[in-house]
Coordinates of C-alpha atoms in Angstrom, one line a residue:
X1 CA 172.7 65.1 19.0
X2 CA 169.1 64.6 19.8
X3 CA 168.0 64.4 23.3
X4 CA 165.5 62.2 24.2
X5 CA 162.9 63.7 26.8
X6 CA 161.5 61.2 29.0
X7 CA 157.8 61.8 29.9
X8 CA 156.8 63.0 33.5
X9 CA 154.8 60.5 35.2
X10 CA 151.6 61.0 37.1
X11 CA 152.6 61.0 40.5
X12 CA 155.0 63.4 40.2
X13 CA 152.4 65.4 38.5
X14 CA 149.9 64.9 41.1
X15 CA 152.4 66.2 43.5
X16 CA 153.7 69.3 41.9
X17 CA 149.3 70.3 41.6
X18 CA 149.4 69.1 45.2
X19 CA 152.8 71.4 46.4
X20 CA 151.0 74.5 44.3
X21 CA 147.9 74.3 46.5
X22 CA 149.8 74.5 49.9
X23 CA 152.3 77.1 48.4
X24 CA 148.9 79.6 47.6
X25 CA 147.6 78.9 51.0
X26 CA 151.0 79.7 52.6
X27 CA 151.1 82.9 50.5
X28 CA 147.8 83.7 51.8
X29 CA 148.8 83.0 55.1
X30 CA 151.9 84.9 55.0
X31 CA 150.0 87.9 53.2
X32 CA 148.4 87.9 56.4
X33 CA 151.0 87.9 58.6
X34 CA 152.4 90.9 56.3
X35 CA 148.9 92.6 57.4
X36 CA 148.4 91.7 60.7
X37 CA 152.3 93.4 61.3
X38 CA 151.2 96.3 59.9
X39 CA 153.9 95.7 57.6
X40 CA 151.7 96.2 54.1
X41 CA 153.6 99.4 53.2
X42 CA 157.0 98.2 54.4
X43 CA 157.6 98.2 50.5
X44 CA 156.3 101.8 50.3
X45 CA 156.1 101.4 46.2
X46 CA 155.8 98.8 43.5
X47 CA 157.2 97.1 41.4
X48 CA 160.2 98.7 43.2
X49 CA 160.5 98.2 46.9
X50 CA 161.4 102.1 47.4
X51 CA 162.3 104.8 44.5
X52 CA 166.1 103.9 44.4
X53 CA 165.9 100.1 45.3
X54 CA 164.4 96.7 44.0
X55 CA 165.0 95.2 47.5
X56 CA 164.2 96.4 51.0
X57 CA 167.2 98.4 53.0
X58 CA 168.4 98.1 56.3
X59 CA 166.5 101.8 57.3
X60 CA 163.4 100.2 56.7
X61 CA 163.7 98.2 59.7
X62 CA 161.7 94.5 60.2
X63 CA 158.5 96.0 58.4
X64 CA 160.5 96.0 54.6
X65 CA 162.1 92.8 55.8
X66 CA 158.7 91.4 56.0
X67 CA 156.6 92.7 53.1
X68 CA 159.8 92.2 51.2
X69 CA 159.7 88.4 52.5
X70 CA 156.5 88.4 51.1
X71 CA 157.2 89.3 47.7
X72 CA 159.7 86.8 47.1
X73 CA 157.7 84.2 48.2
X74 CA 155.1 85.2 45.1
X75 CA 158.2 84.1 43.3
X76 CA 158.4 80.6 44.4
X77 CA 155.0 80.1 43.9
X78 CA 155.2 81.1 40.7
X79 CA 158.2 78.5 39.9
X80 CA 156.2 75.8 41.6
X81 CA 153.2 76.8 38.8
X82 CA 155.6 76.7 36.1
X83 CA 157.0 73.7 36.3
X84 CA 153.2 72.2 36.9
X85 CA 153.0 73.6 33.3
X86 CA 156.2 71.9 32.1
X87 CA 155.4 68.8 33.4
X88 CA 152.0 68.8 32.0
X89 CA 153.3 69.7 28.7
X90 CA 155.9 66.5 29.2
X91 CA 153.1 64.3 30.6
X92 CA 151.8 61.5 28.3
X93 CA 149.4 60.8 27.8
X94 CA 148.4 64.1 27.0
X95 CA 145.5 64.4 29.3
X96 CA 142.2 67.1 28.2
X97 CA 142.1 69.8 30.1
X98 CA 144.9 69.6 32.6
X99 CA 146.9 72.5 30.3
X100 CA 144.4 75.2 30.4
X101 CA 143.8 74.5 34.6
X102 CA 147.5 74.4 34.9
X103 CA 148.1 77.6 32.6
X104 CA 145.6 79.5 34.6
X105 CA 147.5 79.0 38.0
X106 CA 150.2 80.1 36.8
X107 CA 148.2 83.3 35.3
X108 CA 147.0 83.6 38.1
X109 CA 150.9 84.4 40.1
X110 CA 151.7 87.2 37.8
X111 CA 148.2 88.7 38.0
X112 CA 147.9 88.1 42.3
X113 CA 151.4 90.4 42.0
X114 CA 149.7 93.1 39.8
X115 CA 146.7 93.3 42.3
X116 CA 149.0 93.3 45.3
X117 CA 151.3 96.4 43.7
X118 CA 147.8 98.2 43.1
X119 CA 147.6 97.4 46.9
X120 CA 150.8 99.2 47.8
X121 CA 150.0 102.3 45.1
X122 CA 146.2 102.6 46.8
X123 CA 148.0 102.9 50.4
X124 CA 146.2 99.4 51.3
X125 CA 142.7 100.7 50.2
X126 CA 140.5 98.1 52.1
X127 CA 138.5 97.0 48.7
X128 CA 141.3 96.2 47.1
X129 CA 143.2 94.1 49.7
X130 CA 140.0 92.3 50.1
X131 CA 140.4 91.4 45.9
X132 CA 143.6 90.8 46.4
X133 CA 142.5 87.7 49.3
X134 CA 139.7 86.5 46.6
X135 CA 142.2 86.3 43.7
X136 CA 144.1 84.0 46.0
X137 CA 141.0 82.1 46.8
X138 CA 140.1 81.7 43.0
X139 CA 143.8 80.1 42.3
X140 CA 143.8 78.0 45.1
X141 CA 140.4 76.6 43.9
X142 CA 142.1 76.6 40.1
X143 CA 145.0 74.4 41.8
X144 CA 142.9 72.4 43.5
X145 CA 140.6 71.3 40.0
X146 CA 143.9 70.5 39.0
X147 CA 144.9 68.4 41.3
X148 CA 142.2 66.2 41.3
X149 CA 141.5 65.9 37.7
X150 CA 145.0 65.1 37.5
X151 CA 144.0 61.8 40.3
X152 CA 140.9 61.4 38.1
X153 CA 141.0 58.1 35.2
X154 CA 140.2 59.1 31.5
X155 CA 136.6 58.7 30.5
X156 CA 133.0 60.1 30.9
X157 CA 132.1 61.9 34.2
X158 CA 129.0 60.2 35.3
X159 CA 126.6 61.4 38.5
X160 CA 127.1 59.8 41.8
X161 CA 124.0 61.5 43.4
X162 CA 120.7 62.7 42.2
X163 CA 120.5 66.0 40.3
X164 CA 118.6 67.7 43.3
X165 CA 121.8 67.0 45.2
X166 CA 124.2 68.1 42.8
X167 CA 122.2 71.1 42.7
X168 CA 122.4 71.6 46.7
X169 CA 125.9 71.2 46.7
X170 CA 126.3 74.0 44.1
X171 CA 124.4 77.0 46.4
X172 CA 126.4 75.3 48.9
X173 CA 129.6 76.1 47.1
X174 CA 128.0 79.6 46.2
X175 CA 127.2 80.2 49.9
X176 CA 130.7 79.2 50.8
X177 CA 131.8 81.9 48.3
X178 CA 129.7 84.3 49.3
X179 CA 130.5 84.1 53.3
X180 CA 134.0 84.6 51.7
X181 CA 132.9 87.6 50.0
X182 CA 131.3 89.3 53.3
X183 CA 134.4 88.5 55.2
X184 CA 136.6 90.7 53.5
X185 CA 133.9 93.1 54.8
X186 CA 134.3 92.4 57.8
X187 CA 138.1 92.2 57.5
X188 CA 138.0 95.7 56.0
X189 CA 136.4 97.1 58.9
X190 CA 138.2 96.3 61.6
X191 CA 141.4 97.2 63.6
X192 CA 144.3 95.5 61.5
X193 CA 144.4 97.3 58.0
X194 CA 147.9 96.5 57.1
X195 CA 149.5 99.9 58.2
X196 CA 148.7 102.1 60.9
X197 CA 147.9 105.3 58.0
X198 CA 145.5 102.8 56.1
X199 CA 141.9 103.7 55.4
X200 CA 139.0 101.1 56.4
X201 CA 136.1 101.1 54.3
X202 CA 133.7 102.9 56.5
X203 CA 131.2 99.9 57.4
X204 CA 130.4 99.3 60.8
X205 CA 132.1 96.5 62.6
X206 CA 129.3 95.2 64.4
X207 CA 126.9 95.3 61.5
X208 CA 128.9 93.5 58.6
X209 CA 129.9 90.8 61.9
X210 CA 126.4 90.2 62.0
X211 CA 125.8 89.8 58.1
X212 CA 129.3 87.1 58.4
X213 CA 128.2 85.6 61.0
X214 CA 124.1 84.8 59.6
X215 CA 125.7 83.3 56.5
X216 CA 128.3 81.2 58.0
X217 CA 125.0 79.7 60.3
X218 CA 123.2 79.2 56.2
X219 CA 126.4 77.6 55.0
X220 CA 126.2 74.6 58.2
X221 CA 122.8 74.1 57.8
X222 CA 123.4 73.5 54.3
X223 CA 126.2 71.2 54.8
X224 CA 124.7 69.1 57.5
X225 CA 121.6 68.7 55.3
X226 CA 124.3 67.8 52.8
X227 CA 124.9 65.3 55.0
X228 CA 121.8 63.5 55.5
X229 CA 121.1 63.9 52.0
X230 CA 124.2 61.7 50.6
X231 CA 123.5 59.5 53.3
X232 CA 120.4 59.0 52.5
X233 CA 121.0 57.8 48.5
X234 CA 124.0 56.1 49.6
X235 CA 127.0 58.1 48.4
X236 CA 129.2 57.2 51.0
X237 CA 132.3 59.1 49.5
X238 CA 130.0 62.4 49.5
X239 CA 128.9 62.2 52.9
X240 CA 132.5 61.9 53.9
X241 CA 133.3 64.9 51.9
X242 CA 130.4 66.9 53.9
X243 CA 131.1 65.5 57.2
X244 CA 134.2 67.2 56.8
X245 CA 133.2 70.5 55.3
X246 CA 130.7 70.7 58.5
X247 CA 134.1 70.0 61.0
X248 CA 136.2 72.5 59.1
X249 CA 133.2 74.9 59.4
X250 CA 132.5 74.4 62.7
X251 CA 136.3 75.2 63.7
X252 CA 136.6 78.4 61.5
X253 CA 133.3 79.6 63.5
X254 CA 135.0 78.5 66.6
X255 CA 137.6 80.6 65.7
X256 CA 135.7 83.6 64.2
X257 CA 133.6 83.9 67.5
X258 CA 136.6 84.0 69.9
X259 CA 138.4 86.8 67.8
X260 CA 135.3 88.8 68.0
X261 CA 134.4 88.8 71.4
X262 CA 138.2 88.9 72.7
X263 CA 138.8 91.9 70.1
X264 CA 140.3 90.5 67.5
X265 CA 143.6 89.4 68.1
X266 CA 146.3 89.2 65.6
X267 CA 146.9 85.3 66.0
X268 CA 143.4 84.3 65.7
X269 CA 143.0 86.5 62.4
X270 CA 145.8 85.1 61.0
X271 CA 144.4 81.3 61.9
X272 CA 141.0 82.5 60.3
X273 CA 142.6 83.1 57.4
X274 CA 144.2 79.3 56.8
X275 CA 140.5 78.2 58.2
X276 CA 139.0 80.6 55.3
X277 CA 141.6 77.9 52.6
X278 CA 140.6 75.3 54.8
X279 CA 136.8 75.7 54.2
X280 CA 136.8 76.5 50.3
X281 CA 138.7 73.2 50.2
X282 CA 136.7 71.4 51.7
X283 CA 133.6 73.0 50.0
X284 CA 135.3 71.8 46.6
X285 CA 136.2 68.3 47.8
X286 CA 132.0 68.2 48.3
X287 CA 131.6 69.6 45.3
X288 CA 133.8 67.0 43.4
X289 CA 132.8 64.5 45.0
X290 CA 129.0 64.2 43.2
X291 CA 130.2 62.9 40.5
X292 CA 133.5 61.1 39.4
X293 CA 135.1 59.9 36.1
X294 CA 135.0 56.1 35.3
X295 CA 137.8 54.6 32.8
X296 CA 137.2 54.2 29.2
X297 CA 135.1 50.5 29.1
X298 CA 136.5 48.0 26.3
X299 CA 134.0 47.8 23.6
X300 CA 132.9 44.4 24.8
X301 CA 131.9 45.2 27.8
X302 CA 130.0 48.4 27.1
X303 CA 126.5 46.7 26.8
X304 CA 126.6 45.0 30.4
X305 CA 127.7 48.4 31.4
X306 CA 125.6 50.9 30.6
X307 CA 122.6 49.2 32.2
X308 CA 124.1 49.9 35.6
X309 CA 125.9 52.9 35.2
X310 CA 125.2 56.5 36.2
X311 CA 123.5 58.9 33.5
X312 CA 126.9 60.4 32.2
X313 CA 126.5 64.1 33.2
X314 CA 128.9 67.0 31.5
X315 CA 131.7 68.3 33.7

């Protein structure tokens, strides 16, 4: 007897994109917490938790408890990826594109786990906890084109802004990166490596701080010319978009400067952290937000249209 499979519909869809972003941001944020604990080689081996075991045993105290903890958590993110997949496969219409963003999510679970292991088998090496934080960053940002493409009509993406603009908010989004980047450097220098054996990667503290903390003041000026600039041509939903990128900013700074100057404190690292989500979000919201998809027009109408359309620009 043939089962008839009824197709997912768009909100749900929406909201298994939008449940996949917050569960990488929470597994960022717990990664942390795993960190800042020094719990990182509470799970002294990988894939196994110890030699004998797959799970974490009662002489390993709170610290396997934790990293363990941690682990399965990859797990539920990775179910909440897969069933993006399935319900994109089941979604109809089939929509372009919305397969291959959803696919590389998920990729992107299995492969976070592989970097993490290499983690554990390089006793925390400070380089490559730092790639382990930007692999998050890059699925989160993967989630999150899903997400909206997913809120997005079908039809051709036009420009809401001028090209110069589109251009500024790109080096924006590359400066965003970048201050990313140079955190991890900073991160990697200082006092919380994850285990109280791990190595830090020999820069000095005060220097890298500096380096952070000069392209975090280049990333605000940018957005608040941002700012002025979609003001300027009108875009009202872009100027939003930057008003908030510049507030998310200005609290991560807030937050940055405090844990420097009162020695970095476990609580404020781990809010950083969430703020470092927080601001690649918002730089992506900016970045979507110069241009936009506009439904299919019915052949009748196309003529009266195109004269006041946007010039249709390529995703």
């Amino acid at each position: 007897m043939n089962r008839i499979v009824r197709p997912v519909s768009g909100i749900l869809l929406r909201r298994l994109a939008l449940a996949s972003i917050i569960a990488n941001v929470g597994i960022v944020v717990t990664g942390g917490a795993v960190r800042l604990t020094a719990s990182g080689l509470g799970c002294p081996t990988w894939p196994r938790c110890t030699d004998d075991s797959y799970v974490t045993t009662p002489e390993m105290g709170v610290y396997g408890v934790i990293e363990f903890g941690n682990r399965m958590l990859a797990f539920a993110v990775g179910l909440i990826a897969l069933a993006t997949v399935l319900a994109v496969l089941l979604h109809r219409p089939r929509r372009p594109g919305l397969l291959a963003l959803a696919v590389a999510v998920f990729l992107g679970i299995p492969a976070q786990a592989v970097i993490g292991g290499i983690t554990v088998l390089t006793n925390l090496n400070p380089w490559v906890v730092g790639l382990h934080f930007l692999a998050s960053m890059a699925v989160i940002a993967a989630a999150y084109a899903l997400w909206r493409r997913i809120g997005d009509p079908d039809g051709p993406t036009v420009a809401v802004v001028p090209a110069p603009l589109r251009a500024l908010a790109r080096v924006t989004t590359g400066v965003t990166v970048a201050v990313l980047v140079v955190g991890t450097w900073v991160t990697g220098s200082g006092p919380h490596a994850g285990d109280h054996g791990a190595a830090r990667n020999g820069l000095d503290p005060e220097t890298i701080s500096q380096v952070h903390a000069d392209g975090v003041f280049l990333l605000i000026g940018l957005s608040v010319a941002l700012i002025f600039a979609f003001r300027a041509v009108g875009a009202q939903r872009a100027t939003r978009a930057a008003i908030v990128l510049v507030a998310v900013e200005l609290g991560q700074g807030l937050i940055g400067f405090v844990q420097y100057f009162t020695h970095v404190p476990a609580i404020l690292v781990g809010a950083h952290m969430l703020g470092s989500c927080l601001v690649l979000l918002a730089a992506l919201s900016v970045q979507w937000s110069t241009r936009e998809r506009r439904p299919v027009t019915p052949a009748a109408d196309v003529a009266a249209t195109n004269a006041a359309d946007p010039v249709p620009v390529t995703a």
